[in-house]
Amino acid sequence: SRLIVPIPERPKVISPIFKRSPDITKARATKSEQLLRIDDHDFTMRPGFGGPAVPVGVDVQVESLDAISEVDMDFTMTLYLRHYWKDDRLSFKSNTNQSMTFDGRLVKKIWVPDMFFVHSKKSFTHDTTTDNVMLRVYPDGKVLYSLRVTVTAMCSMDLSRFPLDTQTCSLEIESYAYTDDDLMLYWKEGNRSLNTDERISLSQFLIQEFHTTTKLAFYSSTGWYNRLYINFTLRRHIFFFLLQTYFPATLMVMLSWVSFWIDRRAVPARVPLGITTVLTMSTIITGVNASMPRVSYIKAVDVYLWISFVFVFLSVIEYAAVNYLSTLQERKERKLREKLPCTCGIAHPGMMSDCYSEVDVNTTGNYGMPEENGMRRERMLVELAMETDQMTGHVGSRAYSSIWIDTHAIDKYSRVIFPGSYILFNIIYWSIYS
């Protein structure tokens, strides 16, 4: 028979009961949040909900005015925007009556005014090296909320006096959701609420004034809202445009006058000079308009450049008139010489002196003039110059004809009329736009 030895049973291992692990996704309230009793209140509602409007004071520190664009009609500004209000839900006990300062993490858990920039194209809060946001809470519930913002906003510019213009732009701040029944925006200390950095400067503008205003804005679908304005006035520096636009245009006009002192027969000298000045003025006008918006009205610089262009163009037309009249006169002189009778002095048979000499085109005189001293001037003056031949002893005669028409008259008058008219134009222009 077999001996069966029973195998003792292994004792059952009872697993210990583990406690439920806490939900790590739920961050525990910090001591400061417990002190402010943030979890005890609903901060989705404004302070004093159902009561009077919450007064929110605002002040601004302008750090820089970065860029102003005439083409895009906007400006870029960096500023410190600060809000002041009172929220009794954030009051806490303090023996030292000292405030507590927090960064942007607490801002997401409490109520803050929902400010935005009206007519802004682009804006952002700086986040280097961390969010540039500060929250300061006082024991009595007063709150200071500050953030550093760069905003690009629209500025409607009137360029009719460009570049002798003065522009006024404004940055507008308003609550997006709360009407004036729920939130009352105001400048904390009037104009003293707006401070600027003394180092603010612009390459093309002189900052004349910063000031604040407050108005009500109405939207037909939502109601009335308080709106705060940061207004600043800018005057454009003119020296840059004097060097780059006005002086070159004036010099081109003066250069076109040089042709009045050049002989009218020097066609290769006068024609290229006129064409060169016209093309240069066209280049100046194109360069100025390339950097400007396509506005539907005339700017001050357009008036100056286009009138200067007209002066240059007229100087070319002036030479065309002189050349044309000179050609007509030469034809008349040629016909008159053909009709002139030959008054030749004959020394020997078969020998004849010249009937008349070639008319000097530059010779001037009076043609078709009225009567003087009871005698009418002849249309043709024939001078007989008797000459003695030194070698033969014979006396000969030469007939000279001179037509008394001054073909230089237009150039002479232009030397006075063109500069005088341009000086008068400059006096009127600068007296109006300066």
PDB file of C-alpha atoms in Angstrom, residues 79-368:
ATOM      1  CA  LEU A  79       2.730 101.215 -23.851  1.00  0.00           C
ATOM      2  CA  TYR A  80       2.114 100.148 -20.272  1.00  0.00           C
ATOM      3  CA  LEU A  81      -1.646  99.924 -19.723  1.00  0.00           C
ATOM      4  CA  ARG A  82      -2.779 100.014 -16.098  1.00  0.00           C
ATOM      5  CA  HIS A  83      -6.280  99.452 -14.676  1.00  0.00           C
ATOM      6  CA  TYR A  84      -7.532 100.349 -11.193  1.00  0.00           C
ATOM      7  CA  TRP A  85     -10.747  99.059  -9.633  1.00  0.00           C
ATOM      8  CA  LYS A  86     -12.088  97.598  -6.386  1.00  0.00           C
ATOM      9  CA  ASP A  87     -13.329  94.039  -5.922  1.00  0.00           C
ATOM     10  CA  ASP A  88     -14.518  93.256  -2.383  1.00  0.00           C
ATOM     11  CA  ARG A  89     -14.259  89.556  -3.134  1.00  0.00           C
ATOM     12  CA  LEU A  90     -10.462  89.870  -3.144  1.00  0.00           C
ATOM     13  CA  SER A  91     -10.158  91.651   0.191  1.00  0.00           C
ATOM     14  CA  PHE A  92      -8.080  89.853   2.821  1.00  0.00           C
ATOM     15  CA  LYS A  93      -6.819  90.321   6.343  1.00  0.00           C
ATOM     16  CA  SER A  94      -3.375  91.756   6.767  1.00  0.00           C
ATOM     17  CA  ASN A  95      -1.655  92.924   9.903  1.00  0.00           C
ATOM     18  CA  THR A  96       0.900  94.917   7.963  1.00  0.00           C
ATOM     19  CA  ASN A  97      -1.584  96.371   5.441  1.00  0.00           C
ATOM     20  CA  GLN A  98       0.750  95.378   2.620  1.00  0.00           C
ATOM     21  CA  SER A  99      -0.385  94.442  -0.855  1.00  0.00           C
ATOM     22  CA  MET A 100       0.285  91.165  -2.617  1.00  0.00           C
ATOM     23  CA  THR A 101       1.738  91.059  -6.129  1.00  0.00           C
ATOM     24  CA  PHE A 102       1.107  88.260  -8.620  1.00  0.00           C
ATOM     25  CA  ASP A 103       2.008  87.449 -12.194  1.00  0.00           C
ATOM     26  CA  GLY A 104      -0.246  86.496 -15.101  1.00  0.00           C
ATOM     27  CA  ARG A 105      -1.223  83.085 -13.713  1.00  0.00           C
ATOM     28  CA  LEU A 106      -3.681  84.536 -11.196  1.00  0.00           C
ATOM     29  CA  VAL A 107      -5.201  86.886 -13.765  1.00  0.00           C
ATOM     30  CA  LYS A 108      -6.909  83.927 -15.441  1.00  0.00           C
ATOM     31  CA  LYS A 109      -8.753  83.048 -12.213  1.00  0.00           C
ATOM     32  CA  ILE A 110     -10.276  86.388 -11.304  1.00  0.00           C
ATOM     33  CA  TRP A 111     -12.366  89.050 -12.998  1.00  0.00           C
ATOM     34  CA  VAL A 112     -10.478  91.732 -14.964  1.00  0.00           C
ATOM     35  CA  PRO A 113     -11.829  94.448 -17.277  1.00  0.00           C
ATOM     36  CA  ASP A 114     -12.171  93.263 -20.877  1.00  0.00           C
ATOM     37  CA  MET A 115     -10.377  96.141 -22.574  1.00  0.00           C
ATOM     38  CA  PHE A 116      -9.602  96.234 -26.293  1.00  0.00           C
ATOM     39  CA  PHE A 117      -8.177  98.772 -28.754  1.00  0.00           C
ATOM     40  CA  VAL A 118     -10.720 100.177 -31.165  1.00  0.00           C
ATOM     41  CA  HIS A 119      -9.583 100.314 -34.816  1.00  0.00           C
ATOM     42  CA  SER A 120      -6.492  98.279 -34.026  1.00  0.00           C
ATOM     43  CA  LYS A 121      -4.999  96.191 -36.823  1.00  0.00           C
ATOM     44  CA  LYS A 122      -2.636  94.126 -34.716  1.00  0.00           C
ATOM     45  CA  SER A 123      -1.707  93.997 -31.044  1.00  0.00           C
ATOM     46  CA  PHE A 124       0.026  91.651 -28.643  1.00  0.00           C
ATOM     47  CA  THR A 125       1.178  91.399 -25.029  1.00  0.00           C
ATOM     48  CA  HIS A 126       4.907  90.931 -24.600  1.00  0.00           C
ATOM     49  CA  ASP A 127       5.943  87.533 -23.253  1.00  0.00           C
ATOM     50  CA  THR A 128       9.740  87.688 -22.991  1.00  0.00           C
ATOM     51  CA  THR A 129      11.042  86.250 -20.771  1.00  0.00           C
ATOM     52  CA  THR A 130       7.611  85.731 -19.255  1.00  0.00           C
ATOM     53  CA  ASP A 131       4.216  87.330 -19.734  1.00  0.00           C
ATOM     54  CA  ASN A 132       4.577  91.037 -19.063  1.00  0.00           C
ATOM     55  CA  VAL A 133       1.548  91.099 -16.784  1.00  0.00           C
ATOM     56  CA  MET A 134       1.340  92.243 -13.181  1.00  0.00           C
ATOM     57  CA  LEU A 135      -1.526  92.005 -10.661  1.00  0.00           C
ATOM     58  CA  ARG A 136      -1.400  93.748  -7.302  1.00  0.00           C
ATOM     59  CA  VAL A 137      -4.125  93.239  -4.691  1.00  0.00           C
ATOM     60  CA  TYR A 138      -4.563  95.402  -1.586  1.00  0.00           C
ATOM     61  CA  PRO A 139      -6.165  94.252   1.694  1.00  0.00           C
ATOM     62  CA  ASP A 140      -9.265  96.403   1.115  1.00  0.00           C
ATOM     63  CA  GLY A 141      -9.908  94.742  -2.266  1.00  0.00           C
ATOM     64  CA  LYS A 142      -8.387  97.403  -4.514  1.00  0.00           C
ATOM     65  CA  VAL A 143      -6.701  95.953  -7.574  1.00  0.00           C
ATOM     66  CA  LEU A 144      -3.967  97.207  -9.900  1.00  0.00           C
ATOM     67  CA  TYR A 145      -3.690  95.340 -13.197  1.00  0.00           C
ATOM     68  CA  SER A 146      -0.818  96.282 -15.509  1.00  0.00           C
ATOM     69  CA  LEU A 147       0.359  94.860 -18.825  1.00  0.00           C
ATOM     70  CA  ARG A 148       2.832  95.824 -21.541  1.00  0.00           C
ATOM     71  CA  VAL A 149       1.272  95.965 -25.001  1.00  0.00           C
ATOM     72  CA  THR A 150       2.348  96.815 -28.530  1.00  0.00           C
ATOM     73  CA  VAL A 151      -0.518  97.868 -30.760  1.00  0.00           C
ATOM     74  CA  THR A 152      -0.790  98.890 -34.417  1.00  0.00           C
ATOM     75  CA  ALA A 153      -3.855 101.066 -34.911  1.00  0.00           C
ATOM     76  CA  MET A 154      -5.440 102.976 -37.755  1.00  0.00           C
ATOM     77  CA  CYS A 155      -4.800 106.684 -38.179  1.00  0.00           C
ATOM     78  CA  SER A 156      -6.778 108.578 -40.806  1.00  0.00           C
ATOM     79  CA  MET A 157      -4.330 111.098 -42.271  1.00  0.00           C
ATOM     80  CA  ASP A 158      -5.060 114.134 -44.392  1.00  0.00           C
ATOM     81  CA  LEU A 159      -2.132 114.434 -46.812  1.00  0.00           C
ATOM     82  CA  SER A 160      -3.367 117.465 -48.726  1.00  0.00           C
ATOM     83  CA  ARG A 161      -0.533 119.543 -47.179  1.00  0.00           C
ATOM     84  CA  PHE A 162       2.134 116.821 -47.381  1.00  0.00           C
ATOM     85  CA  PRO A 163       5.033 117.213 -46.581  1.00  0.00           C
ATOM     86  CA  LEU A 164       4.164 120.442 -44.766  1.00  0.00           C
ATOM     87  CA  ASP A 165       1.422 118.724 -42.793  1.00  0.00           C
ATOM     88  CA  THR A 166       0.511 118.142 -39.158  1.00  0.00           C
ATOM     89  CA  GLN A 167      -1.204 114.877 -38.252  1.00  0.00           C
ATOM     90  CA  THR A 168      -3.343 114.017 -35.229  1.00  0.00           C
ATOM     91  CA  CYS A 169      -3.741 110.336 -34.369  1.00  0.00           C
ATOM     92  CA  SER A 170      -5.502 108.638 -31.479  1.00  0.00           C
ATOM     93  CA  LEU A 171      -5.446 105.295 -29.724  1.00  0.00           C
ATOM     94  CA  GLU A 172      -8.928 104.338 -28.465  1.00  0.00           C
ATOM     95  CA  ILE A 173      -9.589 102.049 -25.487  1.00  0.00           C
ATOM     96  CA  GLU A 174     -12.982 100.544 -24.756  1.00  0.00           C
ATOM     97  CA  SER A 175     -14.685  97.658 -22.944  1.00  0.00           C
ATOM     98  CA  TYR A 176     -15.821  94.969 -25.342  1.00  0.00           C
ATOM     99  CA  ALA A 177     -18.744  93.464 -23.385  1.00  0.00           C
ATOM    100  CA  TYR A 178     -19.741  95.860 -20.602  1.00  0.00           C
ATOM    101  CA  THR A 179     -21.786  98.939 -21.405  1.00  0.00           C
ATOM    102  CA  ASP A 180     -21.673 102.097 -19.342  1.00  0.00           C
ATOM    103  CA  ASP A 181     -24.401 100.600 -17.121  1.00  0.00           C
ATOM    104  CA  ASP A 182     -21.964  97.905 -15.950  1.00  0.00           C
ATOM    105  CA  LEU A 183     -18.516  99.454 -16.299  1.00  0.00           C
ATOM    106  CA  MET A 184     -17.477 103.099 -16.139  1.00  0.00           C
ATOM    107  CA  LEU A 185     -14.095 103.788 -17.738  1.00  0.00           C
ATOM    108  CA  TYR A 186     -12.315 107.016 -16.848  1.00  0.00           C
ATOM    109  CA  TRP A 187      -8.828 108.502 -16.838  1.00  0.00           C
ATOM    110  CA  LYS A 188      -7.556 108.126 -13.294  1.00  0.00           C
ATOM    111  CA  GLU A 189      -5.968 111.583 -13.105  1.00  0.00           C
ATOM    112  CA  GLY A 190      -7.088 113.340 -16.265  1.00  0.00           C
ATOM    113  CA  ASN A 191      -4.225 114.405 -18.558  1.00  0.00           C
ATOM    114  CA  ARG A 192      -1.731 113.432 -15.874  1.00  0.00           C
ATOM    115  CA  SER A 193      -2.828 109.838 -16.444  1.00  0.00           C
ATOM    116  CA  LEU A 194      -0.834 109.879 -19.673  1.00  0.00           C
ATOM    117  CA  ASN A 195       2.940 109.826 -19.286  1.00  0.00           C
ATOM    118  CA  THR A 196       5.536 109.547 -22.032  1.00  0.00           C
ATOM    119  CA  ASP A 197       9.156 108.578 -22.138  1.00  0.00           C
ATOM    120  CA  GLU A 198      11.406 111.593 -22.693  1.00  0.00           C
ATOM    121  CA  ARG A 199      13.499 109.611 -25.174  1.00  0.00           C
ATOM    122  CA  ILE A 200      10.627 109.161 -27.631  1.00  0.00           C
ATOM    123  CA  SER A 201      11.621 110.543 -31.027  1.00  0.00           C
ATOM    124  CA  LEU A 202      10.716 109.930 -34.658  1.00  0.00           C
ATOM    125  CA  SER A 203      12.843 110.381 -37.751  1.00  0.00           C
ATOM    126  CA  GLN A 204      10.224 112.251 -39.785  1.00  0.00           C
ATOM    127  CA  PHE A 205       7.990 113.757 -37.114  1.00  0.00           C
ATOM    128  CA  LEU A 206       8.195 116.099 -34.170  1.00  0.00           C
ATOM    129  CA  ILE A 207       5.836 115.096 -31.345  1.00  0.00           C
ATOM    130  CA  GLN A 208       4.065 118.298 -30.376  1.00  0.00           C
ATOM    131  CA  GLU A 209       1.465 117.167 -27.867  1.00  0.00           C
ATOM    132  CA  PHE A 210      -0.030 114.213 -25.989  1.00  0.00           C
ATOM    133  CA  HIS A 211      -3.440 114.561 -24.347  1.00  0.00           C
ATOM    134  CA  THR A 212      -6.430 112.481 -23.267  1.00  0.00           C
ATOM    135  CA  THR A 213     -10.179 112.688 -23.881  1.00  0.00           C
ATOM    136  CA  THR A 214     -13.229 110.636 -22.929  1.00  0.00           C
ATOM    137  CA  LYS A 215     -16.348 110.080 -25.026  1.00  0.00           C
ATOM    138  CA  LEU A 216     -19.343 107.777 -25.309  1.00  0.00           C
ATOM    139  CA  ALA A 217     -19.592 105.402 -28.248  1.00  0.00           C
ATOM    140  CA  PHE A 218     -22.959 104.091 -29.375  1.00  0.00           C
ATOM    141  CA  TYR A 219     -23.645 100.781 -31.113  1.00  0.00           C
ATOM    142  CA  SER A 220     -27.160 100.258 -32.380  1.00  0.00           C
ATOM    143  CA  SER A 221     -27.296  96.614 -31.315  1.00  0.00           C
ATOM    144  CA  THR A 222     -25.597  96.747 -27.911  1.00  0.00           C
ATOM    145  CA  GLY A 223     -25.799 100.256 -26.461  1.00  0.00           C
ATOM    146  CA  TRP A 224     -23.489 102.944 -25.092  1.00  0.00           C
ATOM    147  CA  TYR A 225     -19.873 102.353 -24.098  1.00  0.00           C
ATOM    148  CA  ASN A 226     -17.237 104.515 -22.418  1.00  0.00           C
ATOM    149  CA  ARG A 227     -14.279 105.141 -24.706  1.00  0.00           C
ATOM    150  CA  LEU A 228     -10.905 106.580 -23.731  1.00  0.00           C
ATOM    151  CA  TYR A 229      -8.698 108.395 -26.258  1.00  0.00           C
ATOM    152  CA  ILE A 230      -4.938 108.864 -26.298  1.00  0.00           C
ATOM    153  CA  ASN A 231      -4.426 111.756 -28.739  1.00  0.00           C
ATOM    154  CA  PHE A 232      -1.059 112.890 -30.036  1.00  0.00           C
ATOM    155  CA  THR A 233      -0.140 115.558 -32.574  1.00  0.00           C
ATOM    156  CA  LEU A 234       2.784 115.122 -34.963  1.00  0.00           C
ATOM    157  CA  ARG A 235       4.437 117.731 -37.165  1.00  0.00           C
ATOM    158  CA  ARG A 236       6.525 116.479 -40.059  1.00  0.00           C
ATOM    159  CA  HIS A 237      10.176 117.478 -40.398  1.00  0.00           C
ATOM    160  CA  ILE A 238      10.550 119.382 -43.673  1.00  0.00           C
ATOM    161  CA  PHE A 239      14.347 119.354 -43.995  1.00  0.00           C
ATOM    162  CA  PHE A 240      14.468 115.821 -45.413  1.00  0.00           C
ATOM    163  CA  PHE A 241      12.039 116.725 -48.196  1.00  0.00           C
ATOM    164  CA  LEU A 242      13.857 119.973 -48.912  1.00  0.00           C
ATOM    165  CA  LEU A 243      17.015 118.001 -49.634  1.00  0.00           C
ATOM    166  CA  GLN A 244      15.407 115.105 -51.471  1.00  0.00           C
ATOM    167  CA  THR A 245      12.577 116.778 -53.400  1.00  0.00           C
ATOM    168  CA  TYR A 246      12.355 120.571 -53.381  1.00  0.00           C
ATOM    169  CA  PHE A 247      16.003 121.474 -53.989  1.00  0.00           C
ATOM    170  CA  PRO A 248      16.495 118.991 -56.885  1.00  0.00           C
ATOM    171  CA  ALA A 249      13.267 120.174 -58.528  1.00  0.00           C
ATOM    172  CA  THR A 250      14.311 123.823 -58.194  1.00  0.00           C
ATOM    173  CA  LEU A 251      17.754 123.103 -59.617  1.00  0.00           C
ATOM    174  CA  MET A 252      16.248 121.325 -62.614  1.00  0.00           C
ATOM    175  CA  VAL A 253      14.059 124.335 -63.345  1.00  0.00           C
ATOM    176  CA  MET A 254      17.056 126.657 -63.096  1.00  0.00           C
ATOM    177  CA  LEU A 255      19.075 124.332 -65.326  1.00  0.00           C
ATOM    178  CA  SER A 256      16.411 124.564 -68.014  1.00  0.00           C
ATOM    179  CA  TRP A 257      16.931 128.346 -68.104  1.00  0.00           C
ATOM    180  CA  VAL A 258      20.535 127.893 -69.249  1.00  0.00           C
ATOM    181  CA  SER A 259      19.274 127.252 -72.787  1.00  0.00           C
ATOM    182  CA  PHE A 260      18.119 130.895 -73.011  1.00  0.00           C
ATOM    183  CA  TRP A 261      21.776 131.963 -73.054  1.00  0.00           C
ATOM    184  CA  ILE A 262      22.841 129.422 -75.706  1.00  0.00           C
ATOM    185  CA  ASP A 263      22.928 130.390 -79.385  1.00  0.00           C
ATOM    186  CA  ARG A 264      19.670 129.426 -81.053  1.00  0.00           C
ATOM    187  CA  ARG A 265      21.612 127.759 -83.887  1.00  0.00           C
ATOM    188  CA  ALA A 266      23.259 125.354 -81.389  1.00  0.00           C
ATOM    189  CA  VAL A 267      20.532 122.739 -81.735  1.00  0.00           C
ATOM    190  CA  PRO A 268      22.655 119.829 -80.362  1.00  0.00           C
ATOM    191  CA  ALA A 269      23.220 121.829 -77.176  1.00  0.00           C
ATOM    192  CA  ARG A 270      19.745 123.174 -76.448  1.00  0.00           C
ATOM    193  CA  VAL A 271      17.561 120.190 -77.355  1.00  0.00           C
ATOM    194  CA  PRO A 272      19.336 117.568 -75.168  1.00  0.00           C
ATOM    195  CA  LEU A 273      19.420 120.039 -72.275  1.00  0.00           C
ATOM    196  CA  GLY A 274      15.664 120.506 -72.433  1.00  0.00           C
ATOM    197  CA  ILE A 275      14.928 116.789 -72.776  1.00  0.00           C
ATOM    198  CA  THR A 276      17.266 115.919 -69.892  1.00  0.00           C
ATOM    199  CA  THR A 277      15.571 118.339 -67.496  1.00  0.00           C
ATOM    200  CA  VAL A 278      12.112 117.078 -68.483  1.00  0.00           C
ATOM    201  CA  LEU A 279      13.079 113.443 -67.884  1.00  0.00           C
ATOM    202  CA  THR A 280      14.733 114.285 -64.560  1.00  0.00           C
ATOM    203  CA  MET A 281      11.599 116.054 -63.335  1.00  0.00           C
ATOM    204  CA  SER A 282       9.529 113.039 -64.367  1.00  0.00           C
ATOM    205  CA  THR A 283      11.842 110.794 -62.325  1.00  0.00           C
ATOM    206  CA  ILE A 284      11.520 113.017 -59.242  1.00  0.00           C
ATOM    207  CA  ILE A 285       7.720 113.015 -59.469  1.00  0.00           C
ATOM    208  CA  THR A 286       7.603 109.233 -59.900  1.00  0.00           C
ATOM    209  CA  GLY A 287       9.940 108.660 -56.943  1.00  0.00           C
ATOM    210  CA  VAL A 288       7.872 110.819 -54.603  1.00  0.00           C
ATOM    211  CA  ASN A 289       4.562 109.207 -55.553  1.00  0.00           C
ATOM    212  CA  ALA A 290       5.988 105.686 -55.274  1.00  0.00           C
ATOM    213  CA  SER A 291       6.282 106.051 -51.494  1.00  0.00           C
ATOM    214  CA  MET A 292       2.854 107.629 -51.025  1.00  0.00           C
ATOM    215  CA  PRO A 293      -0.670 106.198 -50.961  1.00  0.00           C
ATOM    216  CA  ARG A 294      -2.814 106.652 -54.062  1.00  0.00           C
ATOM    217  CA  VAL A 295      -5.060 109.358 -52.683  1.00  0.00           C
ATOM    218  CA  SER A 296      -7.718 111.012 -54.800  1.00  0.00           C
ATOM    219  CA  TYR A 297      -6.691 114.585 -53.978  1.00  0.00           C
ATOM    220  CA  ILE A 298      -3.679 116.749 -54.789  1.00  0.00           C
ATOM    221  CA  LYS A 299      -0.900 117.010 -52.223  1.00  0.00           C
ATOM    222  CA  ALA A 300       1.216 120.102 -51.604  1.00  0.00           C
ATOM    223  CA  VAL A 301       4.300 118.400 -52.997  1.00  0.00           C
ATOM    224  CA  ASP A 302       2.358 117.551 -56.173  1.00  0.00           C
ATOM    225  CA  VAL A 303       1.552 121.216 -56.701  1.00  0.00           C
ATOM    226  CA  TYR A 304       5.208 122.184 -56.452  1.00  0.00           C
ATOM    227  CA  LEU A 305       6.566 119.373 -58.603  1.00  0.00           C
ATOM    228  CA  TRP A 306       4.001 119.656 -61.371  1.00  0.00           C
ATOM    229  CA  ILE A 307       4.318 123.430 -61.673  1.00  0.00           C
ATOM    230  CA  SER A 308       8.096 122.985 -61.767  1.00  0.00           C
ATOM    231  CA  PHE A 309       7.576 120.390 -64.476  1.00  0.00           C
ATOM    232  CA  VAL A 310       5.483 122.891 -66.453  1.00  0.00           C
ATOM    233  CA  PHE A 311       8.289 125.477 -66.225  1.00  0.00           C
ATOM    234  CA  VAL A 312      10.793 122.937 -67.548  1.00  0.00           C
ATOM    235  CA  PHE A 313       8.423 121.896 -70.315  1.00  0.00           C
ATOM    236  CA  LEU A 314       7.783 125.499 -71.327  1.00  0.00           C
ATOM    237  CA  SER A 315      11.516 126.116 -71.662  1.00  0.00           C
ATOM    238  CA  VAL A 316      11.609 123.351 -74.277  1.00  0.00           C
ATOM    239  CA  ILE A 317       8.583 124.824 -76.038  1.00  0.00           C
ATOM    240  CA  GLU A 318      10.299 128.230 -75.940  1.00  0.00           C
ATOM    241  CA  TYR A 319      13.242 126.938 -77.936  1.00  0.00           C
ATOM    242  CA  ALA A 320      10.898 125.256 -80.411  1.00  0.00           C
ATOM    243  CA  ALA A 321       9.205 128.625 -80.944  1.00  0.00           C
ATOM    244  CA  VAL A 322      12.542 130.414 -81.362  1.00  0.00           C
ATOM    245  CA  ASN A 323      13.769 127.835 -83.842  1.00  0.00           C
ATOM    246  CA  TYR A 324      10.524 127.934 -85.838  1.00  0.00           C
ATOM    247  CA  LEU A 325      10.422 131.737 -86.025  1.00  0.00           C
ATOM    248  CA  SER A 326      14.094 131.856 -87.018  1.00  0.00           C
ATOM    249  CA  THR A 327      13.409 129.442 -89.867  1.00  0.00           C
ATOM    250  CA  LEU A 328      10.506 131.560 -91.104  1.00  0.00           C
ATOM    251  CA  GLN A 329      12.624 134.698 -90.971  1.00  0.00           C
ATOM    252  CA  GLU A 330      15.453 133.115 -92.939  1.00  0.00           C
ATOM    253  CA  ARG A 331      12.972 132.185 -95.650  1.00  0.00           C
ATOM    254  CA  LYS A 332      11.692 135.772 -95.811  1.00  0.00           C
ATOM    255  CA  GLU A 333      15.215 137.122 -96.006  1.00  0.00           C
ATOM    256  CA  ARG A 334      16.074 134.733 -98.828  1.00  0.00           C
ATOM    257  CA  LYS A 335      13.063 135.869-100.818  1.00  0.00           C
ATOM    258  CA  LEU A 336      13.891 139.526-100.236  1.00  0.00           C
ATOM    259  CA  ARG A 337      17.467 139.034-101.391  1.00  0.00           C
ATOM    260  CA  GLU A 338      16.196 137.441-104.576  1.00  0.00           C
ATOM    261  CA  LYS A 339      14.050 140.513-105.285  1.00  0.00           C
ATOM    262  CA  LEU A 340      16.840 143.011-104.478  1.00  0.00           C
ATOM    263  CA  PRO A 341      18.022 144.868-107.677  1.00  0.00           C
ATOM    264  CA  CYS A 342      21.702 144.568-108.510  1.00  0.00           C
ATOM    265  CA  THR A 343      23.593 147.832-107.864  1.00  0.00           C
ATOM    266  CA  CYS A 344      26.946 146.625-108.983  1.00  0.00           C
ATOM    267  CA  GLY A 345      29.962 148.786-109.497  1.00  0.00           C
ATOM    268  CA  ILE A 346      31.762 147.698-112.722  1.00  0.00           C
ATOM    269  CA  ALA A 347      35.510 148.491-112.907  1.00  0.00           C
ATOM    270  CA  HIS A 348      36.333 146.720-116.153  1.00  0.00           C
ATOM    271  CA  PRO A 349      34.184 145.182-118.811  1.00  0.00           C
ATOM    272  CA  GLY A 350      33.396 141.674-117.989  1.00  0.00           C
ATOM    273  CA  MET A 351      34.137 142.189-114.344  1.00  0.00           C
ATOM    274  CA  MET A 352      31.324 142.614-111.873  1.00  0.00           C
ATOM    275  CA  SER A 353      31.330 142.875-108.132  1.00  0.00           C
ATOM    276  CA  ASP A 354      28.977 140.984-105.927  1.00  0.00           C
ATOM    277  CA  CYS A 355      25.422 142.191-106.089  1.00  0.00           C
ATOM    278  CA  TYR A 356      24.855 141.813-102.362  1.00  0.00           C
ATOM    279  CA  SER A 357      26.346 140.019 -99.494  1.00  0.00           C
ATOM    280  CA  GLU A 358      24.889 137.187 -97.527  1.00  0.00           C
ATOM    281  CA  VAL A 359      22.663 138.466 -94.775  1.00  0.00           C
ATOM    282  CA  ASP A 360      23.954 137.856 -91.331  1.00  0.00           C
ATOM    283  CA  VAL A 361      21.241 135.883 -89.614  1.00  0.00           C
ATOM    284  CA  ASN A 362      22.124 137.384 -86.272  1.00  0.00           C
ATOM    285  CA  THR A 363      21.847 140.979 -87.545  1.00  0.00           C
ATOM    286  CA  THR A 364      18.965 142.759 -85.867  1.00  0.00           C
ATOM    287  CA  GLY A 365      16.833 145.670 -86.914  1.00  0.00           C
ATOM    288  CA  ASN A 366      13.338 146.990 -87.381  1.00  0.00           C
ATOM    289  CA  TYR A 367      11.046 145.403 -89.904  1.00  0.00           C
ATOM    290  CA  GLY A 368       7.683 146.873 -90.765  1.00  0.00           C
TER     291      GLY A 368
END
